[in-house]
mmCIF file of C-alpha atoms in Angstrom:
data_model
loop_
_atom_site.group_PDB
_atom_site.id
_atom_site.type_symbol
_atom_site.label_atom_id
_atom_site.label_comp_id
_atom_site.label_asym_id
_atom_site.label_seq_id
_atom_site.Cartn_x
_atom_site.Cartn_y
_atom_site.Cartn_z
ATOM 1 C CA UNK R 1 62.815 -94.505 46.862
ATOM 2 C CA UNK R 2 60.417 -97.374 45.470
ATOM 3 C CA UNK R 3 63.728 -99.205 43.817
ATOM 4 C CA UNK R 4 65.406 -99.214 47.780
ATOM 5 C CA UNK R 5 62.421 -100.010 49.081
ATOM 6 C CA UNK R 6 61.310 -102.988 46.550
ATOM 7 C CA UNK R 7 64.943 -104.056 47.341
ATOM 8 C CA UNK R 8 64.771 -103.972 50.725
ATOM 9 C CA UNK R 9 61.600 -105.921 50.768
ATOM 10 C CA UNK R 10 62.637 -109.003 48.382
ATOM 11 C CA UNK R 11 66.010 -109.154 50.038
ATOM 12 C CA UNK R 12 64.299 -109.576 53.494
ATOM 13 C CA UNK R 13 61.855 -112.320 51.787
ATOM 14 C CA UNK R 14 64.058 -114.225 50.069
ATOM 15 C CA UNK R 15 66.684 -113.686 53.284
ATOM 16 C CA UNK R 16 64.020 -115.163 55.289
ATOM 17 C CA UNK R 17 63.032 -118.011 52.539
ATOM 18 C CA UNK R 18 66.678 -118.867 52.828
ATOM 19 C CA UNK R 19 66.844 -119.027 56.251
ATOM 20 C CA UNK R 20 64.221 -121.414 56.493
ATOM 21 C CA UNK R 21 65.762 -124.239 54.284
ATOM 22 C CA UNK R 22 68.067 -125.045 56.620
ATOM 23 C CA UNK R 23 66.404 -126.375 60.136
ATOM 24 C CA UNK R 24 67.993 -128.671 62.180
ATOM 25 C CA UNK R 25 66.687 -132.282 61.691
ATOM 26 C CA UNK R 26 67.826 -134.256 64.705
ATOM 27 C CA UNK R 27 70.034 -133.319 67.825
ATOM 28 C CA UNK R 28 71.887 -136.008 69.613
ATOM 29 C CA UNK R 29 72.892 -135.644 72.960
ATOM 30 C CA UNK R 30 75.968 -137.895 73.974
ATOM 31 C CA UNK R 31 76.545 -137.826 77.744
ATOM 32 C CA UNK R 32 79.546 -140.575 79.276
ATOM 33 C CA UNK R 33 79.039 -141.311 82.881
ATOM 34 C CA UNK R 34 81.421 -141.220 85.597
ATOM 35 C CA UNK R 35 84.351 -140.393 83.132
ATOM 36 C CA UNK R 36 86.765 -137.724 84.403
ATOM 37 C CA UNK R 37 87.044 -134.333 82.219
ATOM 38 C CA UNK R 38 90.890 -134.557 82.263
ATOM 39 C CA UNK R 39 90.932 -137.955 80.489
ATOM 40 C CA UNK R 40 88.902 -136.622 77.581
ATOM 41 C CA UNK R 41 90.730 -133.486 77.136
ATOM 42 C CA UNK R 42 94.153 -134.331 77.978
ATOM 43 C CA UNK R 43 94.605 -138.114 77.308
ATOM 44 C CA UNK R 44 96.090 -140.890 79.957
ATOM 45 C CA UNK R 45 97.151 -139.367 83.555
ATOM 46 C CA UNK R 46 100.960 -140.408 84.676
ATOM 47 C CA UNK R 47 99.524 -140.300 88.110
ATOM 48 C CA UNK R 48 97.113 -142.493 87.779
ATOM 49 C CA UNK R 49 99.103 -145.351 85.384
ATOM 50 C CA UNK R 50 101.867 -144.869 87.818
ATOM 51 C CA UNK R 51 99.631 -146.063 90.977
ATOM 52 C CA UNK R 52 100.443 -149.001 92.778
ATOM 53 C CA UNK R 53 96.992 -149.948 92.140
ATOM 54 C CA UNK R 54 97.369 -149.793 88.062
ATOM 55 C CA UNK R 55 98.053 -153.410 87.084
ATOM 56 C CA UNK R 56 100.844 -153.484 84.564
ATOM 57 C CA UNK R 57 102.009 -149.891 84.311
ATOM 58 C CA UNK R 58 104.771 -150.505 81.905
ATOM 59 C CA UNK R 59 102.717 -151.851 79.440
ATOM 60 C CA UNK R 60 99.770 -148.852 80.110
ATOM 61 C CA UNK R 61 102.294 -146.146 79.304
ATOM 62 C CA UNK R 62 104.168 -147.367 76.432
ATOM 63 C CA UNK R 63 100.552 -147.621 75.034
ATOM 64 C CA UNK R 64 98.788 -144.493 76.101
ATOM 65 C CA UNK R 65 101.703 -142.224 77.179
ATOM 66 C CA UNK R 66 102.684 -139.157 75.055
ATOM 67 C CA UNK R 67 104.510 -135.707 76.297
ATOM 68 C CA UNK R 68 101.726 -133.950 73.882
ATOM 69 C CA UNK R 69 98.293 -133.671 75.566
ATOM 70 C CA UNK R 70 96.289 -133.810 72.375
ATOM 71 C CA UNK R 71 98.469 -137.076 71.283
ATOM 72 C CA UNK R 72 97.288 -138.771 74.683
ATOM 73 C CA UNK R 73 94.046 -138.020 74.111
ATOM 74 C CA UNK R 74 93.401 -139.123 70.414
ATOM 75 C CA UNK R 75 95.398 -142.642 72.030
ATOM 76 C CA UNK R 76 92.881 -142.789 74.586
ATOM 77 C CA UNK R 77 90.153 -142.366 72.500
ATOM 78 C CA UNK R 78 90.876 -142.850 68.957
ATOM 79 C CA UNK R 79 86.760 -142.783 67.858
ATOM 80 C CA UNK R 80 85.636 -140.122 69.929
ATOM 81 C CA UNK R 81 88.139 -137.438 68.746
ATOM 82 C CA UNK R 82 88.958 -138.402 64.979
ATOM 83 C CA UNK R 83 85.195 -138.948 64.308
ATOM 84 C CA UNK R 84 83.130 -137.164 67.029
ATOM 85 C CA UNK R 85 84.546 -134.063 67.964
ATOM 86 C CA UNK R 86 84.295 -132.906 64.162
ATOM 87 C CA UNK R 87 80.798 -133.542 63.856
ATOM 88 C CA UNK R 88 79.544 -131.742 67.191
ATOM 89 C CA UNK R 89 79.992 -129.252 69.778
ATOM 90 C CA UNK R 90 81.636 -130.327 73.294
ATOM 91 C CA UNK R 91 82.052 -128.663 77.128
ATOM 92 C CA UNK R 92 84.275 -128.991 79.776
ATOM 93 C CA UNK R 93 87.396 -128.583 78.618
ATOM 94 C CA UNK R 94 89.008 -126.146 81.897
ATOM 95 C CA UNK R 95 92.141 -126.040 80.621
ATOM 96 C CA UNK R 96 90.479 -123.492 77.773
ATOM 97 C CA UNK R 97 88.259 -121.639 80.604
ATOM 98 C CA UNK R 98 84.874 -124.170 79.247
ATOM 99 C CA UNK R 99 84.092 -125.201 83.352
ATOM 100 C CA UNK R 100 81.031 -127.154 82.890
ATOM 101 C CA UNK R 101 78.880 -128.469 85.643
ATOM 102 C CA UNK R 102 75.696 -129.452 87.338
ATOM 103 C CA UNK R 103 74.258 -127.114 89.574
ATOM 104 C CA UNK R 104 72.365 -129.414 91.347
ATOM 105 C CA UNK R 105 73.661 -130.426 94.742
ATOM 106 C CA UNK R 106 73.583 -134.185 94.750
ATOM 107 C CA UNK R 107 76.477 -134.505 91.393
ATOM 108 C CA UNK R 108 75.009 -138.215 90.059
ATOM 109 C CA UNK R 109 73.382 -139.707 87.667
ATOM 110 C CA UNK R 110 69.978 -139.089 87.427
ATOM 111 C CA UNK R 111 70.019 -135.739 88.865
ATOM 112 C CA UNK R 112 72.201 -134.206 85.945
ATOM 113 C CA UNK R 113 70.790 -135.740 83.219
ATOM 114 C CA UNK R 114 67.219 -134.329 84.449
ATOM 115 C CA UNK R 115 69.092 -130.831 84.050
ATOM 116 C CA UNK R 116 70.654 -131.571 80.892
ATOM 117 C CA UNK R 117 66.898 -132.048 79.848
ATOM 118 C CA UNK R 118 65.325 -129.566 81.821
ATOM 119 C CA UNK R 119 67.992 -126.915 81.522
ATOM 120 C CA UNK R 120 67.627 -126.385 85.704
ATOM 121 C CA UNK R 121 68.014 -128.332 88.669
ATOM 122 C CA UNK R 122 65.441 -129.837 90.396
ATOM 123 C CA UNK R 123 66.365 -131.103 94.307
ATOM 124 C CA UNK R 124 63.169 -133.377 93.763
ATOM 125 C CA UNK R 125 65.273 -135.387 91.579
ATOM 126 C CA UNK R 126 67.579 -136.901 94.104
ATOM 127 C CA UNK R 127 67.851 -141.031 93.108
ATOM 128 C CA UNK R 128 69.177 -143.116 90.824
ATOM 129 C CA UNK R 129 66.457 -145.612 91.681
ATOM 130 C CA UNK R 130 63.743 -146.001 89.030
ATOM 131 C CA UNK R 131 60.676 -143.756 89.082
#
């Protein structure tokens, strides 16, 4: 019983010394304004390069068009998903059930990032302007 239980206790400390070696040093939050969800997850939108109001719509899809969502999307944007993606953790992909949003009611700016922050909304937080 003294051999399971010396075990038991040197296991847990050195389990716990372990555990302690590795902390996280830094956390970087990366946040892009005003970019749609659909762009980063499934690359350049037909609808939108085929709008009357896309100059040069020829020339936009023989550059960014692919049948292959995830070949749109690394076109789109090359540094964000060869060099990014592998290095963090990212939301809001709805096409894989990940529906992320503010719950705040205002849905700008300032408001969400004082969520992000704050992890809750806050309807004092209603401007853009500067405080």
């Amino acid at each position: 019983m003294k051999k399971i239980s010396c075990i038991l206790f040197l296991s847990i400390f050195f389990g716990a010394a372990f555990a302690q070696q590795h902390k996280t040093e830094n956390v970087i939050i990366v946040t892009l304004d005003g970019l749609r969800w659909e762009e980063v997850y499934r690359g350049a939108d037909s609808a939108l390069i085929n709008s009357k109001y896309t100059d040069g719509s020829k020339e936009v899809m023989k550059r960014f068009w692919s049948p292959s969502a995830e070949d749109r999307r690394k076109t789109l944007m090359p540094f964000f998903w060869s060099e990014i993606v592998s290095k963090g953790q990212f939301y809001g992909d709805r096409d894989l059930g990940s529906k992320d949003e503010v719950a705040n009611p205002y849905h700008f700016s300032y408001p969400g990032y004082n969520e992000i922050f704050t992890g809750f909304p806050d309807v004092r937080m209603n401007t853009n302007d500067p405080i």
